[in-house]
Amino acid sequence: MSDPVSHQDRLEIEAAVYRRLVEHLRGKTEVQNIDLMNLADFCRNCLSKWYVAAAQEKGIEIDYEQARETVYGMPYAEWKSHYQKEASAEQKRAFTEGQARREKN
């Protein structure tokens, strides 16, 4: 079965989906990164790291803080001071358990 979507259209669709995801996360500042990690094994910082890696694959040097600003829509330190809350003991426990599980895989 052939793919009805051209390579260029696929790239444009994927880029639009990425932009929509980033905008969605920017609007959900009440959702903490630790909650994203605990539920989905990724967070805004993961997206930032993937952004850096994808740029490097294209021979483009972008540092992690630049990528974070792209994902967060502002410098990370600013986002953190406005929106990041102290993680609860339960969130930390779930994160530690998830980290151990991720390391096994």
mmCIF file of C-alpha atoms in Angstrom:
data_model
loop_
_atom_site.group_PDB
_atom_site.id
_atom_site.type_symbol
_atom_site.label_atom_id
_atom_site.label_comp_id
_atom_site.label_asym_id
_atom_site.label_seq_id
_atom_site.Cartn_x
_atom_site.Cartn_y
_atom_site.Cartn_z
ATOM 1 C CA MET A 1 0.000 0.000 0.000
ATOM 2 C CA SER A 2 1.464 3.340 -0.978
ATOM 3 C CA ASP A 3 1.467 6.354 1.279
ATOM 4 C CA PRO A 4 -0.898 9.046 -0.072
ATOM 5 C CA VAL A 5 1.070 11.770 1.728
ATOM 6 C CA SER A 6 4.160 13.147 0.008
ATOM 7 C CA HIS A 7 7.418 13.424 1.906
ATOM 8 C CA GLN A 8 7.184 17.240 1.935
ATOM 9 C CA ASP A 9 3.577 17.190 3.113
ATOM 10 C CA ARG A 10 4.519 14.718 5.856
ATOM 11 C CA LEU A 11 7.317 17.023 7.052
ATOM 12 C CA GLU A 12 4.954 19.997 7.091
ATOM 13 C CA ILE A 13 2.250 18.064 8.937
ATOM 14 C CA GLU A 14 4.736 16.775 11.517
ATOM 15 C CA ALA A 15 6.118 20.294 12.002
ATOM 16 C CA ALA A 16 2.594 21.647 12.503
ATOM 17 C CA VAL A 17 1.835 18.915 15.041
ATOM 18 C CA TYR A 18 5.063 19.745 16.929
ATOM 19 C CA ARG A 19 4.163 23.459 16.998
ATOM 20 C CA ARG A 20 0.679 22.615 18.241
ATOM 21 C CA LEU A 21 2.081 20.376 20.995
ATOM 22 C CA VAL A 22 4.492 23.100 22.114
ATOM 23 C CA GLU A 23 1.736 25.734 22.128
ATOM 24 C CA HIS A 24 -0.515 23.353 24.051
ATOM 25 C CA LEU A 25 2.169 22.771 26.699
ATOM 26 C CA ARG A 26 2.870 26.507 26.938
ATOM 27 C CA GLY A 27 -0.800 27.017 27.757
ATOM 28 C CA LYS A 28 -0.803 24.259 30.379
ATOM 29 C CA THR A 29 1.612 25.789 32.857
ATOM 30 C CA GLU A 30 -0.205 24.055 35.710
ATOM 31 C CA VAL A 31 1.026 20.725 34.321
ATOM 32 C CA GLN A 32 4.372 20.128 35.948
ATOM 33 C CA ASN A 33 7.241 18.420 34.141
ATOM 34 C CA ILE A 34 7.422 15.765 36.845
ATOM 35 C CA ASP A 35 3.769 14.888 36.170
ATOM 36 C CA LEU A 36 4.489 14.568 32.454
ATOM 37 C CA MET A 37 7.464 12.321 33.209
ATOM 38 C CA ASN A 38 5.462 10.191 35.623
ATOM 39 C CA LEU A 39 2.564 9.764 33.202
ATOM 40 C CA ALA A 40 4.202 9.781 29.769
ATOM 41 C CA ASP A 41 7.975 9.380 30.260
ATOM 42 C CA PHE A 42 8.681 12.738 28.599
ATOM 43 C CA CYS A 43 8.467 16.407 29.514
ATOM 44 C CA ARG A 44 9.278 19.853 28.167
ATOM 45 C CA ASN A 45 12.958 19.297 28.929
ATOM 46 C CA CYS A 46 12.903 16.066 26.904
ATOM 47 C CA LEU A 47 11.416 17.989 23.966
ATOM 48 C CA SER A 48 14.237 20.512 24.350
ATOM 49 C CA LYS A 49 16.855 17.749 24.276
ATOM 50 C CA TRP A 50 15.223 16.172 21.222
ATOM 51 C CA TYR A 51 15.240 19.603 19.549
ATOM 52 C CA VAL A 52 18.994 19.920 20.152
ATOM 53 C CA ALA A 53 19.595 16.384 18.849
ATOM 54 C CA ALA A 54 17.536 16.990 15.698
ATOM 55 C CA ALA A 55 19.403 20.236 15.026
ATOM 56 C CA GLN A 56 22.743 18.466 15.476
ATOM 57 C CA GLU A 57 21.664 15.788 12.985
ATOM 58 C CA LYS A 58 21.252 18.634 10.477
ATOM 59 C CA GLY A 59 24.659 20.091 11.389
ATOM 60 C CA ILE A 60 23.088 23.004 13.256
ATOM 61 C CA GLU A 61 24.449 23.916 16.669
ATOM 62 C CA ILE A 62 21.757 24.935 19.134
ATOM 63 C CA ASP A 63 22.509 24.831 22.818
ATOM 64 C CA TYR A 64 20.168 23.338 25.374
ATOM 65 C CA GLU A 65 19.115 26.706 26.821
ATOM 66 C CA GLN A 66 18.185 27.993 23.354
ATOM 67 C CA ALA A 67 16.120 24.870 22.776
ATOM 68 C CA ARG A 68 14.441 25.263 26.157
ATOM 69 C CA GLU A 69 13.477 28.820 25.290
ATOM 70 C CA THR A 70 11.976 27.530 22.031
ATOM 71 C CA VAL A 71 9.905 24.949 23.908
ATOM 72 C CA TYR A 72 8.982 27.016 26.972
ATOM 73 C CA GLY A 73 8.413 30.258 25.051
ATOM 74 C CA MET A 74 10.673 32.127 27.482
ATOM 75 C CA PRO A 75 13.973 31.544 29.261
ATOM 76 C CA TYR A 76 13.719 28.425 31.420
ATOM 77 C CA ALA A 77 14.703 30.284 34.598
ATOM 78 C CA GLU A 78 11.800 32.677 34.046
ATOM 79 C CA TRP A 79 9.324 29.843 33.396
ATOM 80 C CA LYS A 80 10.577 27.986 36.459
ATOM 81 C CA SER A 81 10.191 31.023 38.730
ATOM 82 C CA HIS A 82 6.640 31.659 37.507
ATOM 83 C CA TYR A 83 5.224 28.160 37.166
ATOM 84 C CA GLN A 84 7.291 25.363 38.681
ATOM 85 C CA LYS A 85 6.080 24.117 42.042
ATOM 86 C CA GLU A 86 7.927 22.000 44.573
ATOM 87 C CA ALA A 87 7.310 18.340 43.791
ATOM 88 C CA SER A 88 5.381 16.398 46.411
ATOM 89 C CA ALA A 89 6.792 13.309 48.086
ATOM 90 C CA GLU A 90 4.394 11.193 45.997
ATOM 91 C CA GLN A 91 5.531 12.825 42.740
ATOM 92 C CA LYS A 92 9.177 12.277 43.680
ATOM 93 C CA ARG A 93 8.522 8.642 44.599
ATOM 94 C CA ALA A 94 6.720 7.983 41.312
ATOM 95 C CA PHE A 95 9.537 9.675 39.404
ATOM 96 C CA THR A 96 12.191 7.562 41.136
ATOM 97 C CA GLU A 97 10.235 4.384 40.408
ATOM 98 C CA GLY A 98 9.788 5.429 36.796
ATOM 99 C CA GLN A 99 13.476 6.260 36.477
ATOM 100 C CA ALA A 100 14.397 2.768 37.649
ATOM 101 C CA ARG A 101 11.926 1.281 35.159
ATOM 102 C CA ARG A 102 13.288 3.428 32.305
ATOM 103 C CA GLU A 103 16.858 2.393 33.093
ATOM 104 C CA LYS A 104 15.890 -1.287 32.789
ATOM 105 C CA ASN A 105 14.516 -0.714 29.270
#
